[in-house]
Amino acid sequence: MYITILGRQPAISIAELEQAYGDVRWFSDISALVETESVNVERLGGTQKAGLVIKKLPAGDWRKASLQIVQHYSKAWADYKGKITLGISAYGFGVSTRDIQKTGLILKSKLKGTEASLRLIPNQDEALSTATSHHNKLGLADNKIELLVVRGQNGIVIAESTGSQNITALAARDQGRPKRDAFVGMLPPKLAQIMVNLAGPLTVSPGSDLAQPRILDPFCGTGVILQEALLMRLGVYGTDLSEKMIRYSRDNLNWLQEKYMVKGHWYLHEGDAMDSQWQKPIDAVVTETYLGQPFSAPPSPAKLTEVRGNCNHIITEFLKNIGPQLNPGTPLVLAIPAWKSTDDRFTHLPLTENLEKLGYARTELKNVRADQLLYFRPDQVVARELLILTKI
Ligand SMILES: C[S@@+](CC[C@H](N)C(=O)[O-])C[C@H]1O[C@@H](n2cnc3c(N)ncnc32)[C@H](O)[C@@H]1O
């Protein structure tokens, strides 16, 4: 069993895990337990760290967790010959960094006289940042250990990290690509990964002559979703109304393939999502639709009515157009706009109330309600509402 430390928006992170792994449940408000053989953090946009659970304790405080750590590892490493780098990250204890360091120091003194030598990573905070974990390669070698010690409602979990999110690589994929466009918007690669995973495990559809399942992004813009999906070993198909965007996506995908040595099928062409005929196979649709214009402050009611009506029209017509072109059961993950007003409430698109009529069922998740899947930063007016649908 694995424990995962969830990202900035835990509800979205756990939804991603549930769709990717199935057997997932909350452990605390920032962590989840995942029943699986392995977790690949590099491919999860919403998970900061993952670790293999080695011990579960009934409720308790840091002292109790600390005793267990010292007991377990002074035994486990007594016969180890060589250097061990150790980081300890605590979550939900409200413990001082000094107390965490003390656990490491006690363990270090217990190992005196053995051939194991311990190098401790200092804690700036209760938990090491993902950057520190990654920089020290914690969880990526047998002698580079990070303990994830998490307090939940029903007890404590001690786990050995198997890796943390590589924010440097994510930033390089975002900022390094040759074509970016601030007006079209910058979908963070993390969110693109989340959206691809929200489609669930994909299989090659019957009759397909491709080796991999293929996802379609009919509003592909500069191709962030296509890039992340290619890296996840999926075939990708992008279309966009704008010829410029198709050129941008092409340049970005060429760059990605060269830089990251990824092979994989991709196909791009211009097209209006409201009347395009797409080529089969389409094993999933993953797309950030048209979001309307960006706003730095909540728009006036008249402006909001206009933009909302426009977006609703384009996305509704798109859903009507693509429905008959999809096999029943095909998953769709859409990021659509929702606008924050001055009282911090959100105005949604009317189409979210009409999905059944349009021929789509919302996917019900065990751990979160649909209205929790709203991706935004506190300073943003336009949020991305994530819809997980299945073609009926
Ligand atoms: C929010 S952007 C998507 C950005 C994209 N996720 C990326 O990685 O750059 C929406 C895109 O929808 C395109 N678009 C707008 N109306 C469209 C339509 N009717 N059919 C197809 N594409 C459309 C725009 O050209 C724009 O590239």
Short mmCIF file of C-alpha atoms and ligand atoms in Angstrom, two decimals:
data_model
loop_
_atom_site.label_atom_id
_atom_site.label_comp_id
_atom_site.label_asym_id
_atom_site.label_seq_id
_atom_site.Cartn_x
_atom_site.Cartn_y
_atom_site.Cartn_z
CA MET A 1 0.00 0.00 0.00
CA TYR A 2 1.15 3.52 -0.79
CA ILE A 3 0.55 6.85 0.86
CA THR A 4 0.59 9.93 -1.32
CA ILE A 5 1.05 13.54 -0.29
CA LEU A 6 -1.45 15.51 -2.34
CA GLY A 7 -0.91 18.80 -4.15
CA ARG A 8 -2.25 22.31 -3.60
CA GLN A 9 -5.81 21.25 -4.44
CA PRO A 10 -6.19 17.90 -2.65
CA ALA A 11 -9.69 17.13 -3.99
CA ILE A 12 -8.43 17.30 -7.58
CA SER A 13 -5.33 15.28 -6.66
CA ILE A 14 -7.34 12.46 -5.07
CA ALA A 15 -9.72 12.43 -8.05
CA GLU A 16 -6.71 11.91 -10.32
CA LEU A 17 -5.45 9.04 -8.14
CA GLU A 18 -8.89 7.43 -7.98
CA GLN A 19 -9.22 7.47 -11.76
CA ALA A 20 -5.66 6.20 -12.27
CA TYR A 21 -5.53 3.50 -9.56
CA GLY A 22 -9.12 2.76 -8.47
CA ASP A 23 -8.65 1.71 -4.85
CA VAL A 24 -7.89 5.04 -3.19
CA ARG A 25 -9.12 6.69 0.01
CA TRP A 26 -8.44 9.79 2.07
CA PHE A 27 -6.02 9.32 4.96
CA SER A 28 -5.85 12.95 6.09
CA ASP A 29 -6.92 16.17 4.40
CA ILE A 30 -3.61 16.31 2.50
CA SER A 31 -2.88 12.61 1.95
CA ALA A 32 -4.42 9.47 0.47
CA LEU A 33 -3.88 5.72 0.73
CA VAL A 34 -3.54 3.88 -2.58
CA GLU A 35 -3.83 0.10 -2.82
CA THR A 36 -1.38 -0.67 -5.63
CA GLU A 37 1.97 -2.28 -6.45
CA SER A 38 3.71 0.93 -7.49
CA VAL A 39 3.07 4.65 -7.97
CA ASN A 40 4.81 6.74 -10.64
CA VAL A 41 5.00 10.29 -9.26
CA GLU A 42 6.53 11.58 -12.51
CA ARG A 43 3.25 10.88 -14.27
CA LEU A 44 0.90 12.31 -11.63
CA GLY A 45 0.28 16.05 -11.80
CA GLY A 46 -1.48 16.26 -8.44
CA THR A 47 0.78 14.20 -6.18
CA GLN A 48 3.80 15.73 -4.46
CA LYS A 49 5.30 12.58 -2.95
CA ALA A 50 4.47 8.88 -2.75
CA GLY A 51 5.79 6.29 -0.33
CA LEU A 52 5.49 2.61 0.40
CA VAL A 53 3.77 2.14 3.77
CA ILE A 54 5.96 0.23 6.19
CA LYS A 55 4.04 0.77 9.43
CA LYS A 56 0.61 1.85 10.62
CA LEU A 57 0.08 2.95 14.18
CA PRO A 58 -3.11 3.76 16.06
CA ALA A 59 -3.59 7.45 16.87
CA GLY A 60 -0.71 9.11 18.66
CA ASP A 61 1.73 11.99 18.74
CA TRP A 62 5.20 12.57 17.31
CA ARG A 63 6.89 10.84 20.26
CA LYS A 64 5.14 7.62 19.40
CA ALA A 65 6.05 7.86 15.71
CA SER A 66 9.62 8.78 16.59
CA LEU A 67 10.06 5.75 18.88
CA GLN A 68 8.86 3.45 16.10
CA ILE A 69 11.22 5.02 13.57
CA VAL A 70 14.21 4.62 15.87
CA GLN A 71 13.28 1.06 16.82
CA HIS A 72 12.62 -0.06 13.25
CA TYR A 73 15.61 1.51 11.51
CA SER A 74 18.23 0.90 14.19
CA LYS A 75 17.46 -2.79 13.60
CA ALA A 76 16.99 -2.61 9.83
CA TRP A 77 20.29 -0.77 9.23
CA ALA A 78 22.43 -2.50 11.90
CA ASP A 79 24.09 -4.70 9.25
CA TYR A 80 24.25 -2.07 6.51
CA LYS A 81 27.73 -1.15 5.32
CA GLY A 82 28.10 2.39 4.00
CA LYS A 83 26.50 5.80 3.90
CA ILE A 84 22.76 6.35 4.23
CA THR A 85 21.19 9.74 3.52
CA LEU A 86 18.03 10.25 5.57
CA GLY A 87 15.32 12.90 5.34
CA ILE A 88 12.29 12.91 7.61
CA SER A 89 9.06 14.64 6.61
CA ALA A 90 6.23 14.96 9.09
CA TYR A 91 2.67 15.87 8.08
CA GLY A 92 -0.16 16.81 10.44
CA PHE A 93 1.78 16.63 13.72
CA GLY A 94 2.51 20.30 14.29
CA VAL A 95 5.90 19.23 15.60
CA SER A 96 8.99 21.45 15.75
CA THR A 97 11.83 20.93 13.30
CA ARG A 98 14.07 20.42 16.34
CA ASP A 99 12.04 17.41 17.47
CA ILE A 100 12.20 15.93 13.99
CA GLN A 101 15.97 16.41 13.86
CA LYS A 102 16.20 14.82 17.30
CA THR A 103 14.68 11.60 15.94
CA GLY A 104 17.39 11.50 13.29
CA LEU A 105 20.13 12.20 15.84
CA ILE A 106 18.94 9.43 18.20
CA LEU A 107 18.92 7.01 15.28
CA LYS A 108 22.39 8.16 14.30
CA SER A 109 23.72 7.51 17.80
CA LYS A 110 22.06 4.06 17.90
CA LEU A 111 23.93 3.16 14.72
CA LYS A 112 27.32 4.13 16.21
CA GLY A 113 29.54 1.08 16.33
CA THR A 114 27.89 -0.38 13.18
CA GLU A 115 29.25 0.07 9.65
CA ALA A 116 26.29 2.26 8.67
CA SER A 117 26.82 6.01 8.74
CA LEU A 118 23.89 8.35 8.62
CA ARG A 119 23.78 11.73 6.89
CA LEU A 120 20.73 13.72 7.96
CA ILE A 121 19.00 16.25 5.73
CA PRO A 122 18.13 19.29 7.86
CA ASN A 123 14.46 20.27 8.09
CA GLN A 124 13.55 23.90 7.32
CA ASP A 125 9.97 22.90 7.98
CA GLU A 126 7.93 19.98 9.31
CA ALA A 127 8.22 18.38 5.88
CA LEU A 128 11.05 18.65 3.34
CA SER A 129 10.05 20.55 0.22
CA THR A 130 9.70 18.51 -2.98
CA ALA A 131 12.67 20.49 -4.34
CA THR A 132 14.89 19.40 -1.42
CA SER A 133 13.72 15.79 -1.73
CA HIS A 134 14.36 15.77 -5.44
CA HIS A 135 17.68 17.55 -5.24
CA ASN A 136 18.95 14.94 -2.74
CA LYS A 137 17.49 12.12 -4.86
CA LEU A 138 15.56 10.87 -1.83
CA GLY A 139 13.57 7.75 -2.56
CA LEU A 140 15.47 7.17 -5.80
CA ALA A 141 18.24 4.88 -4.45
CA ASP A 142 18.43 2.20 -1.75
CA ASN A 143 20.58 4.38 0.51
CA LYS A 144 18.73 7.67 0.00
CA ILE A 145 15.71 7.46 2.23
CA GLU A 146 12.91 9.89 2.98
CA LEU A 147 10.44 8.89 5.64
CA LEU A 148 6.94 10.23 5.17
CA VAL A 149 5.32 10.30 8.58
CA VAL A 150 1.68 11.25 8.30
CA ARG A 151 -0.92 11.75 10.99
CA GLY A 152 -4.51 11.13 9.84
CA GLN A 153 -7.88 10.98 11.58
CA ASN A 154 -7.44 7.29 12.37
CA GLY A 155 -3.78 6.86 13.08
CA ILE A 156 -0.25 7.35 11.86
CA VAL A 157 1.42 6.01 8.76
CA ILE A 158 5.19 5.67 8.33
CA ALA A 159 6.24 5.22 4.72
CA GLU A 160 9.43 5.20 2.65
CA SER A 161 9.23 7.67 -0.20
CA THR A 162 9.64 6.29 -3.71
CA GLY A 163 10.04 9.73 -5.24
CA SER A 164 8.72 13.25 -5.30
CA GLN A 165 7.41 15.53 -8.00
CA ASN A 166 10.19 16.89 -10.18
CA ILE A 167 9.25 20.56 -10.34
CA THR A 168 12.41 21.45 -12.24
CA ALA A 169 11.47 19.07 -15.05
CA LEU A 170 7.89 20.37 -15.08
CA ALA A 171 9.12 23.97 -15.30
CA ALA A 172 11.57 23.05 -18.08
CA ARG A 173 8.76 21.47 -20.12
CA ASP A 174 6.62 24.54 -19.55
CA GLN A 175 9.15 27.32 -20.11
CA GLY A 176 11.52 25.53 -22.46
CA ARG A 177 9.09 24.83 -25.27
CA PRO A 178 9.65 26.96 -28.32
CA LYS A 179 6.08 28.22 -28.74
CA ARG A 180 4.05 29.77 -25.95
CA ASP A 181 1.11 32.12 -26.12
CA ALA A 182 0.02 34.14 -23.10
CA PHE A 183 -3.31 35.09 -24.65
CA VAL A 184 -4.42 31.55 -25.47
CA GLY A 185 -3.43 30.78 -21.89
CA MET A 186 -0.86 28.66 -20.26
CA LEU A 187 -2.21 25.36 -19.12
CA PRO A 188 0.28 24.17 -16.48
CA PRO A 189 1.80 20.78 -17.47
CA LYS A 190 0.76 19.48 -14.04
CA LEU A 191 -2.88 20.17 -14.83
CA ALA A 192 -2.49 18.58 -18.25
CA GLN A 193 -1.18 15.41 -16.57
CA ILE A 194 -4.08 15.47 -14.11
CA MET A 195 -6.58 15.81 -16.95
CA VAL A 196 -5.10 12.92 -18.93
CA ASN A 197 -5.19 10.72 -15.82
CA LEU A 198 -8.78 11.76 -15.05
CA ALA A 199 -9.80 9.95 -18.23
CA GLY A 200 -8.93 6.68 -16.43
CA PRO A 201 -6.91 3.77 -17.79
CA LEU A 202 -7.25 3.69 -21.58
CA THR A 203 -7.19 0.78 -23.97
CA VAL A 204 -6.70 0.62 -27.72
CA SER A 205 -10.16 0.50 -29.29
CA PRO A 206 -11.18 -2.47 -31.47
CA GLY A 207 -10.24 -1.95 -35.09
CA SER A 208 -7.55 0.61 -34.27
CA ASP A 209 -4.30 0.18 -36.19
CA LEU A 210 -2.34 2.18 -33.60
CA ALA A 211 -0.17 0.53 -30.96
CA GLN A 212 -1.30 2.97 -28.24
CA PRO A 213 -4.64 4.41 -27.20
CA ARG A 214 -5.14 7.84 -28.75
CA ILE A 215 -6.53 10.96 -27.14
CA LEU A 216 -8.08 13.86 -28.99
CA ASP A 217 -7.70 17.51 -27.94
CA PRO A 218 -10.05 19.50 -30.22
CA PHE A 219 -9.02 22.89 -28.69
CA CYS A 220 -5.33 22.01 -28.60
CA GLY A 221 -3.84 25.56 -28.64
CA THR A 222 -0.09 25.32 -28.08
CA GLY A 223 -0.37 21.59 -27.31
CA VAL A 224 0.35 21.23 -23.58
CA ILE A 225 -2.11 18.32 -23.18
CA LEU A 226 -0.71 16.67 -26.31
CA GLN A 227 2.84 17.01 -24.97
CA GLU A 228 2.05 15.48 -21.59
CA ALA A 229 -0.01 12.69 -23.14
CA LEU A 230 2.85 11.80 -25.53
CA LEU A 231 5.18 11.56 -22.53
CA MET A 232 2.63 9.23 -20.97
CA ARG A 233 3.01 6.95 -23.99
CA LEU A 234 -0.33 7.80 -25.55
CA GLY A 235 -1.02 8.60 -29.17
CA VAL A 236 -2.27 12.16 -29.61
CA TYR A 237 -4.53 13.99 -32.03
CA GLY A 238 -4.91 17.76 -31.85
CA THR A 239 -7.15 20.16 -33.71
CA ASP A 240 -7.78 23.88 -33.26
CA LEU A 241 -9.67 26.64 -35.05
CA SER A 242 -6.48 28.64 -35.47
CA GLU A 243 -3.89 27.75 -38.06
CA LYS A 244 -1.28 29.52 -35.91
CA MET A 245 -2.04 27.25 -32.96
CA ILE A 246 -1.61 24.15 -35.11
CA ARG A 247 1.82 25.44 -36.16
CA TYR A 248 2.66 26.13 -32.51
CA SER A 249 1.60 22.65 -31.44
CA ARG A 250 3.62 21.12 -34.27
CA ASP A 251 6.77 22.99 -33.25
CA ASN A 252 6.27 22.09 -29.60
CA LEU A 253 5.72 18.40 -30.31
CA ASN A 254 8.77 18.25 -32.59
CA TRP A 255 10.83 19.89 -29.83
CA LEU A 256 9.47 17.50 -27.19
CA GLN A 257 10.22 14.41 -29.26
CA GLU A 258 13.74 15.52 -29.92
CA LYS A 259 14.52 16.68 -26.40
CA TYR A 260 12.91 13.83 -24.49
CA MET A 261 13.48 11.13 -27.11
CA VAL A 262 9.84 10.08 -27.01
CA LYS A 263 8.37 8.23 -29.91
CA GLY A 264 4.66 8.07 -30.50
CA HIS A 265 1.94 8.80 -32.95
CA TRP A 266 0.71 12.37 -33.34
CA TYR A 267 -1.55 14.06 -35.79
CA LEU A 268 -2.66 17.69 -36.08
CA HIS A 269 -4.98 19.67 -38.31
CA GLU A 270 -7.02 22.84 -38.33
CA GLY A 271 -10.71 22.56 -37.54
CA ASP A 272 -13.68 24.17 -35.84
CA ALA A 273 -14.74 21.94 -32.95
CA MET A 274 -18.37 22.88 -33.65
CA ASP A 275 -18.41 21.12 -37.04
CA SER A 276 -15.19 19.07 -37.41
CA GLN A 277 -15.25 15.47 -38.51
CA TRP A 278 -12.41 13.71 -36.70
CA GLN A 279 -10.64 10.60 -37.80
CA LYS A 280 -10.96 7.47 -35.71
CA PRO A 281 -9.74 6.06 -33.40
CA ILE A 282 -10.64 8.40 -30.52
CA ASP A 283 -10.10 6.52 -27.28
CA ALA A 284 -10.59 9.57 -25.06
CA VAL A 285 -11.17 13.30 -25.40
CA VAL A 286 -9.06 15.47 -23.10
CA THR A 287 -9.29 19.19 -23.69
CA GLU A 288 -9.14 22.66 -22.24
CA THR A 289 -11.95 24.27 -24.20
CA TYR A 290 -12.31 27.91 -25.10
CA LEU A 291 -12.34 29.84 -21.79
CA GLY A 292 -13.34 33.26 -23.07
CA GLN A 293 -11.19 36.29 -22.51
CA PRO A 294 -8.93 36.54 -19.45
CA PHE A 295 -10.01 38.93 -16.65
CA SER A 296 -7.87 40.47 -13.95
CA ALA A 297 -10.95 41.60 -11.95
CA PRO A 298 -14.51 40.19 -11.88
CA PRO A 299 -16.33 41.41 -15.03
CA SER A 300 -19.53 43.48 -14.94
CA PRO A 301 -22.78 41.44 -14.98
CA ALA A 302 -23.41 42.43 -18.61
CA LYS A 303 -19.91 41.40 -19.67
CA LEU A 304 -20.17 38.13 -17.76
CA THR A 305 -23.50 37.32 -19.44
CA GLU A 306 -21.93 37.94 -22.84
CA VAL A 307 -18.76 35.87 -22.28
CA ARG A 308 -20.61 33.07 -20.52
CA GLY A 309 -23.17 32.88 -23.34
CA ASN A 310 -20.43 32.77 -25.95
CA CYS A 311 -18.45 30.01 -24.20
CA ASN A 312 -21.62 28.06 -23.51
CA HIS A 313 -22.57 28.19 -27.18
CA ILE A 314 -19.16 27.02 -28.48
CA ILE A 315 -18.81 24.18 -25.96
CA THR A 316 -22.44 23.01 -26.32
CA GLU A 317 -22.14 22.91 -30.11
CA PHE A 318 -18.85 21.05 -29.78
CA LEU A 319 -20.46 18.43 -27.50
CA LYS A 320 -23.39 18.03 -29.91
CA ASN A 321 -21.01 17.65 -32.85
CA ILE A 322 -18.61 15.16 -31.33
CA GLY A 323 -21.20 12.94 -29.57
CA PRO A 324 -22.21 10.88 -32.63
CA GLN A 325 -18.52 10.46 -33.56
CA LEU A 326 -17.61 8.72 -30.28
CA ASN A 327 -18.17 5.13 -29.23
CA PRO A 328 -20.46 4.78 -26.21
CA GLY A 329 -18.32 4.58 -23.08
CA THR A 330 -15.61 6.92 -24.41
CA PRO A 331 -14.30 9.10 -21.56
CA LEU A 332 -14.11 12.88 -21.93
CA VAL A 333 -12.27 15.24 -19.60
CA LEU A 334 -13.02 18.90 -20.21
CA ALA A 335 -11.70 22.02 -18.56
CA ILE A 336 -14.40 24.64 -18.99
CA PRO A 337 -14.59 28.14 -17.52
CA ALA A 338 -16.30 29.22 -14.27
CA TRP A 339 -16.04 32.83 -13.08
CA LYS A 340 -15.35 33.98 -9.56
CA SER A 341 -17.40 36.92 -8.37
CA THR A 342 -16.45 39.46 -5.70
CA ASP A 343 -18.14 37.34 -2.98
CA ASP A 344 -15.94 34.37 -3.97
CA ARG A 345 -18.82 32.42 -5.49
CA PHE A 346 -18.55 30.85 -8.92
CA THR A 347 -20.80 31.31 -11.93
CA HIS A 348 -20.90 28.09 -13.96
CA LEU A 349 -21.80 27.43 -17.57
CA PRO A 350 -25.49 26.53 -18.10
CA LEU A 351 -24.48 23.42 -20.06
CA THR A 352 -23.29 21.77 -16.82
CA GLU A 353 -27.00 21.30 -15.99
CA ASN A 354 -27.79 19.75 -19.39
CA LEU A 355 -25.14 17.10 -19.83
CA GLU A 356 -27.53 14.11 -19.88
CA LYS A 357 -29.65 15.78 -22.54
CA LEU A 358 -26.51 16.28 -24.59
CA GLY A 359 -25.75 12.55 -24.34
CA TYR A 360 -23.12 12.47 -21.58
CA ALA A 361 -23.03 11.03 -18.05
CA ARG A 362 -20.93 12.56 -15.31
CA THR A 363 -18.48 10.10 -13.77
CA GLU A 364 -19.21 9.72 -10.06
CA LEU A 365 -16.15 9.50 -7.82
CA LYS A 366 -16.01 7.93 -4.35
CA ASN A 367 -13.79 10.51 -2.69
CA VAL A 368 -14.98 13.85 -4.07
CA ARG A 369 -18.08 15.57 -5.34
CA ALA A 370 -18.15 16.95 -8.87
CA ASP A 371 -18.36 20.54 -7.59
CA GLN A 372 -14.97 20.17 -5.87
CA LEU A 373 -13.16 19.82 -9.19
CA LEU A 374 -12.50 23.50 -9.69
CA TYR A 375 -8.89 24.40 -10.49
CA PHE A 376 -7.84 27.97 -9.72
CA ARG A 377 -5.34 30.16 -7.97
CA PRO A 378 -6.63 32.59 -5.34
CA ASP A 379 -5.87 35.60 -7.57
CA GLN A 380 -7.63 34.21 -10.66
CA VAL A 381 -11.08 35.26 -11.85
CA VAL A 382 -11.50 32.53 -14.45
CA ALA A 383 -11.33 29.08 -12.89
CA ARG A 384 -11.16 25.84 -14.81
CA GLU A 385 -14.01 23.54 -13.92
CA LEU A 386 -13.06 19.94 -14.65
CA LEU A 387 -15.83 17.76 -16.07
CA ILE A 388 -15.28 14.00 -16.19
CA LEU A 389 -17.83 12.54 -18.58
CA THR A 390 -18.66 9.37 -20.45
CA LYS A 391 -20.39 9.27 -23.79
CA ILE A 392 -23.72 7.50 -23.25
C1 LIG B 1 -7.80 27.87 -23.65
S1 LIG B 1 -7.12 27.64 -25.20
C2 LIG B 1 -6.36 26.04 -25.07
C3 LIG B 1 -4.91 26.14 -24.70
C4 LIG B 1 -4.22 24.83 -24.72
N1 LIG B 1 -4.64 23.96 -23.66
C5 LIG B 1 -2.70 24.98 -24.75
O1 LIG B 1 -2.03 24.05 -24.30
O2 LIG B 1 -2.16 25.96 -25.23
C6 LIG B 1 -8.48 27.40 -26.23
C7 LIG B 1 -8.16 27.16 -27.70
O3 LIG B 1 -9.40 26.96 -28.35
C8 LIG B 1 -9.28 27.44 -29.67
N2 LIG B 1 -10.66 27.62 -30.17
C9 LIG B 1 -11.55 28.62 -29.91
N3 LIG B 1 -12.72 28.36 -30.51
C10 LIG B 1 -12.58 27.18 -31.16
C11 LIG B 1 -13.44 26.39 -31.96
N4 LIG B 1 -14.69 26.76 -32.23
N5 LIG B 1 -12.95 25.23 -32.45
C12 LIG B 1 -11.68 24.83 -32.18
N6 LIG B 1 -10.83 25.56 -31.46
C13 LIG B 1 -11.27 26.72 -30.95
C14 LIG B 1 -8.43 28.68 -29.56
O4 LIG B 1 -7.77 28.94 -30.78
C15 LIG B 1 -7.46 28.28 -28.43
O5 LIG B 1 -6.27 27.79 -28.97
#
